[in-house]
Amino acid sequence: MLTIKAEVQKDKKRADGTYNVKVRFIKNKKVKRISTNIFASNGDLTADLKLKEGSTTKQEADRLVLHYRTSYNSLHIDSENCDVNEIVNRLINKDEVDKPIDFIAFCREWICNTPIKSKDIYSNSLKSFIKFLGKEELEIKELTVELLEQYRDHINNVRAHKVKKLEEAGKRIPSNRCVSLYLTNLRHLYNEAQRYYNKPDKGLIRIPHSPFEYFRIPKEEATRKRAILPQQIKNIWDLPYQNYHKGYKGTCRFDLAKDCFIMSFCLIGINSVDLYNATELRGNRLVYYRTKTKDRRLDKARMEVVVPDIILPIIEKYRDPSGKRLFKFYKIYSDSRAFNKAINSGLKEIGEILNIEDFEYYAARHSWATIALNKCGINKYVVHEALNHIDESMRVTDIYIERDFVNENKANAKVIKYVFGK
């Protein structure tokens, strides 16, 4: 327990005969004293050098002691984990501790300085929140449950307006991820602010509570099912090439989309970014590290896929002659996003021909998993491993298991035979 008291020290008499009144802090028998601008003369002191009750000096000293007690309570210091020196230092520097925390400024700095791949997602979430606020700063104590509810309603209203316009134009309505995604990101940023400003080991809790403890974030809508039928995949395979070159460097997006979709499906749903960055073909195996999850897995999301004979001509068609990468896509498209956009542009054309609604590149991955499980009887765990997903419940077990990718490639061979008969 911390005790605070004003006193003078008998052996600290000044040359002018006065004593400096000090504030004494005691915790666990450890003492810390700080000087004040109050001085006591002999008339302010009793015979044993105690401050006289009723004296002006005693009243000033009592007000100062009350100030420190009030300040101590307002700092939310965890006194169990702080010694007396830390407490006094915190009280002396209280002006800095009391300085308001600008949540928006913190978020911007965190997004800028944190090495994460989802910077754009967090930036978009923050931009949406700032637009709702109508200002560029927000003291963190102003982020209340009521404000979160108003923001949630704002996002829903904005989406409703967009949906109405899309419906009037006869366009596809995208899934509603914004409410869940933006609020989840906002909660993460708030948690990061608590981690940054709160120092429990030193007894400093500047952000004691979170409004998210009492606010329910709406669940994200179920992911739109993108799998297509085995016969539709076979139809894509059978489509004749257009060989119609247009766009940057004379590419044919129709042909590109057809080839990359088939490659993705036959390579267990490889993402476009991993096709774009692929560098290693070891014998008949494509070796890569899945970009989406490699930073969250001990094995860096390593994947080895036996290249089926059926797509060897496609691989040779797009080979990088320089050998810098496996494919020459990087020479045609500035980055993986532009590459993915080009593929989806071509798939839109293919979807119109084959009557496949909302046809996208990711359908290859969804289709592989669906066919493997439902048509080929592949064990769900093998499908999970083949897709290189993260399983938190198996994280410790995975430390002891060295993957040889045999089961994944056996499963792939079954899927390809089922669809193509080869």
Short mmCIF file of C-alpha atoms in Angstrom, two decimals, residues 29-223:
data_model
loop_
_atom_site.label_atom_id
_atom_site.label_comp_id
_atom_site.label_asym_id
_atom_site.label_seq_id
_atom_site.Cartn_x
_atom_site.Cartn_y
_atom_site.Cartn_z
CA LYS A 29 9.01 0.08 3.64
CA LYS A 30 10.81 1.83 0.78
CA VAL A 31 10.86 5.61 0.95
CA LYS A 32 11.05 8.27 -1.77
CA ARG A 33 10.99 12.02 -1.02
CA ILE A 34 10.53 14.92 -3.42
CA SER A 35 11.16 18.57 -2.70
CA THR A 36 8.43 21.21 -2.92
CA ASN A 37 8.30 25.00 -3.17
CA ILE A 38 6.90 25.17 0.37
CA PHE A 39 9.15 26.25 3.23
CA ALA A 40 8.41 26.08 6.97
CA SER A 41 9.80 28.47 9.61
CA ASN A 42 10.04 27.71 13.32
CA GLY A 43 6.58 29.24 13.81
CA ASP A 44 5.07 26.65 11.44
CA LEU A 45 6.53 23.71 13.35
CA THR A 46 5.93 21.96 16.66
CA ALA A 47 8.75 21.20 19.06
CA ASP A 48 9.35 17.83 17.38
CA LEU A 49 9.34 19.50 13.92
CA LYS A 50 5.84 18.45 12.83
CA LEU A 51 3.78 20.86 10.75
CA LYS A 52 1.39 22.73 13.05
CA GLU A 53 -2.30 22.06 12.54
CA GLY A 54 -4.10 25.15 11.22
CA SER A 55 -0.95 26.86 9.95
CA THR A 56 -0.90 28.21 6.40
CA THR A 57 2.09 26.01 5.63
CA LYS A 58 0.24 22.88 6.86
CA GLN A 59 -2.77 23.76 4.69
CA GLU A 60 -0.58 24.20 1.59
CA ALA A 61 1.19 20.93 2.28
CA ASP A 62 -2.12 19.09 2.74
CA ARG A 63 -3.40 20.41 -0.59
CA LEU A 64 -0.23 19.18 -2.28
CA VAL A 65 -0.55 15.74 -0.69
CA LEU A 66 -4.19 15.58 -1.83
CA HIS A 67 -3.07 16.50 -5.37
CA TYR A 68 -0.62 13.60 -5.47
CA ARG A 69 -3.18 11.16 -4.07
CA THR A 70 -5.73 12.25 -6.68
CA SER A 71 -3.13 12.04 -9.45
CA TYR A 72 -2.10 8.59 -8.28
CA ASN A 73 -5.69 7.33 -8.46
CA SER A 74 -6.27 8.87 -11.90
CA LEU A 75 -3.20 7.16 -13.39
CA HIS A 76 -4.68 3.67 -12.89
CA ILE A 77 -1.29 2.46 -11.68
CA ASP A 78 -1.07 -1.21 -10.78
CA SER A 79 0.74 -0.65 -7.50
CA GLU A 80 1.37 -4.37 -7.01
CA ASN A 81 3.84 -4.34 -9.90
CA CYS A 82 5.41 -0.93 -9.26
CA ASP A 83 7.97 0.09 -6.68
CA VAL A 84 7.86 3.51 -5.05
CA ASN A 85 10.45 5.02 -7.40
CA GLU A 86 8.40 4.08 -10.50
CA ILE A 87 5.24 5.51 -8.96
CA VAL A 88 6.87 8.83 -8.06
CA ASN A 89 8.47 9.09 -11.50
CA ARG A 90 5.06 8.52 -13.08
CA LEU A 91 3.49 11.22 -10.91
CA ILE A 92 6.22 13.73 -11.74
CA ASN A 93 5.76 13.07 -15.45
CA LYS A 94 1.97 12.98 -15.24
CA ASP A 95 1.51 15.74 -17.82
CA GLU A 96 2.98 13.46 -20.50
CA VAL A 97 0.93 10.51 -19.28
CA ASP A 98 -2.24 12.61 -19.27
CA LYS A 99 -1.67 13.80 -22.82
CA PRO A 100 -4.67 12.74 -24.94
CA ILE A 101 -4.10 9.80 -27.27
CA ASP A 102 -5.10 10.49 -30.87
CA PHE A 103 -6.43 7.14 -32.09
CA ILE A 104 -6.35 8.13 -35.77
CA ALA A 105 -2.73 9.30 -35.55
CA PHE A 106 -1.76 6.06 -33.81
CA CYS A 107 -3.50 3.96 -36.49
CA ARG A 108 -1.71 5.78 -39.30
CA GLU A 109 1.67 5.30 -37.64
CA TRP A 110 0.98 1.62 -36.90
CA ILE A 111 -0.08 0.90 -40.49
CA CYS A 112 2.97 2.75 -41.83
CA ASN A 113 5.53 1.06 -39.56
CA THR A 114 4.15 -2.47 -39.20
CA PRO A 115 5.47 -5.00 -41.76
CA ILE A 116 2.22 -6.66 -42.81
CA LYS A 117 0.88 -7.60 -46.25
CA SER A 118 -2.61 -6.33 -45.47
CA LYS A 119 -1.63 -2.65 -45.21
CA ASP A 120 -4.10 -1.71 -47.94
CA ILE A 121 -6.95 -3.43 -46.13
CA TYR A 122 -6.19 -1.61 -42.88
CA SER A 123 -5.74 1.68 -44.75
CA ASN A 124 -9.11 1.29 -46.45
CA SER A 125 -10.75 0.47 -43.11
CA LEU A 126 -9.24 3.57 -41.54
CA LYS A 127 -10.24 5.78 -44.51
CA SER A 128 -13.81 4.55 -44.18
CA PHE A 129 -13.83 5.34 -40.46
CA ILE A 130 -12.34 8.82 -41.00
CA LYS A 131 -14.92 9.56 -43.70
CA PHE A 132 -17.66 8.57 -41.26
CA LEU A 133 -16.18 10.76 -38.52
CA GLY A 134 -15.77 13.75 -40.80
CA LYS A 135 -12.49 14.66 -39.10
CA GLU A 136 -8.86 13.60 -39.09
CA GLU A 137 -8.40 13.04 -35.36
CA LEU A 138 -10.20 11.24 -32.55
CA GLU A 139 -9.23 11.11 -28.89
CA ILE A 140 -9.26 7.43 -27.97
CA LYS A 141 -11.66 7.90 -25.05
CA GLU A 142 -14.22 9.16 -27.60
CA LEU A 143 -14.30 5.72 -29.26
CA THR A 144 -17.38 4.42 -27.49
CA VAL A 145 -19.89 1.62 -28.05
CA GLU A 146 -22.38 4.22 -29.27
CA LEU A 147 -19.90 5.54 -31.85
CA LEU A 148 -19.20 1.99 -33.07
CA GLU A 149 -22.91 1.33 -33.48
CA GLN A 150 -23.27 4.53 -35.50
CA TYR A 151 -20.31 3.52 -37.69
CA ARG A 152 -21.78 0.04 -38.24
CA ASP A 153 -25.07 1.60 -39.38
CA HIS A 154 -23.15 4.02 -41.62
CA ILE A 155 -21.38 1.16 -43.43
CA ASN A 156 -24.67 -0.66 -43.93
CA ASN A 157 -26.32 2.48 -45.33
CA VAL A 158 -23.43 3.08 -47.77
CA ARG A 159 -23.66 -0.52 -48.97
CA ALA A 160 -27.45 -0.33 -49.37
CA HIS A 161 -27.00 2.72 -51.60
CA LYS A 162 -24.39 0.93 -53.74
CA VAL A 163 -26.50 -2.23 -54.00
CA LYS A 164 -29.46 -0.20 -55.25
CA LYS A 165 -27.33 1.33 -58.00
CA LEU A 166 -25.93 -2.07 -59.02
CA GLU A 167 -29.39 -3.59 -59.11
CA GLU A 168 -30.64 -0.75 -61.30
CA ALA A 169 -27.70 -1.31 -63.64
CA GLY A 170 -28.27 -5.08 -63.66
CA LYS A 171 -24.79 -5.76 -62.28
CA ARG A 172 -23.58 -8.43 -59.87
CA ILE A 173 -23.98 -7.68 -56.16
CA PRO A 174 -20.70 -8.41 -54.33
CA SER A 175 -20.69 -10.13 -50.94
CA ASN A 176 -20.98 -7.87 -47.91
CA ARG A 177 -17.65 -8.15 -46.11
CA CYS A 178 -17.14 -4.50 -45.24
CA VAL A 179 -19.06 -4.38 -41.95
CA SER A 180 -17.26 -7.35 -40.44
CA LEU A 181 -13.88 -6.59 -42.03
CA TYR A 182 -13.71 -2.87 -41.20
CA LEU A 183 -14.89 -3.29 -37.62
CA THR A 184 -12.57 -6.25 -37.05
CA ASN A 185 -9.63 -4.20 -38.31
CA LEU A 186 -10.67 -1.29 -36.11
CA ARG A 187 -10.75 -3.62 -33.10
CA HIS A 188 -7.28 -4.91 -33.95
CA LEU A 189 -5.94 -1.35 -34.18
CA TYR A 190 -7.51 -0.54 -30.81
CA ASN A 191 -5.89 -3.62 -29.28
CA GLU A 192 -2.54 -2.55 -30.74
CA ALA A 193 -2.99 0.89 -29.14
CA GLN A 194 -3.59 -0.79 -25.78
CA ARG A 195 -0.45 -2.90 -26.23
CA TYR A 196 1.58 0.20 -27.10
CA TYR A 197 0.37 2.55 -24.38
CA ASN A 198 -0.33 0.13 -21.53
CA LYS A 199 2.67 -1.18 -19.57
CA PRO A 200 1.22 -3.62 -17.01
CA ASP A 201 4.66 -4.70 -15.83
CA LYS A 202 5.32 -1.08 -14.86
CA GLY A 203 1.83 -0.45 -13.58
CA LEU A 204 0.87 1.96 -16.37
CA ILE A 205 -2.60 1.49 -17.86
CA ARG A 206 -3.42 4.48 -20.06
CA ILE A 207 -6.20 2.71 -21.98
CA PRO A 208 -7.96 0.67 -19.28
CA HIS A 209 -11.06 -0.46 -21.18
CA SER A 210 -12.10 -1.38 -24.71
CA PRO A 211 -15.52 -0.53 -26.17
CA PHE A 212 -15.23 -3.72 -28.22
CA GLU A 213 -15.80 -5.71 -25.02
CA TYR A 214 -19.42 -4.55 -25.16
CA PHE A 215 -19.90 -4.28 -28.92
CA ARG A 216 -20.79 -7.24 -31.11
CA ILE A 217 -19.17 -7.24 -34.55
CA PRO A 218 -21.58 -8.70 -37.11
CA LYS A 219 -20.48 -12.03 -38.53
CA GLU A 220 -19.10 -12.04 -42.03
CA GLU A 221 -21.42 -13.34 -44.70
CA ALA A 222 -20.64 -16.86 -45.86
CA THR A 223 -18.14 -16.91 -48.71
#
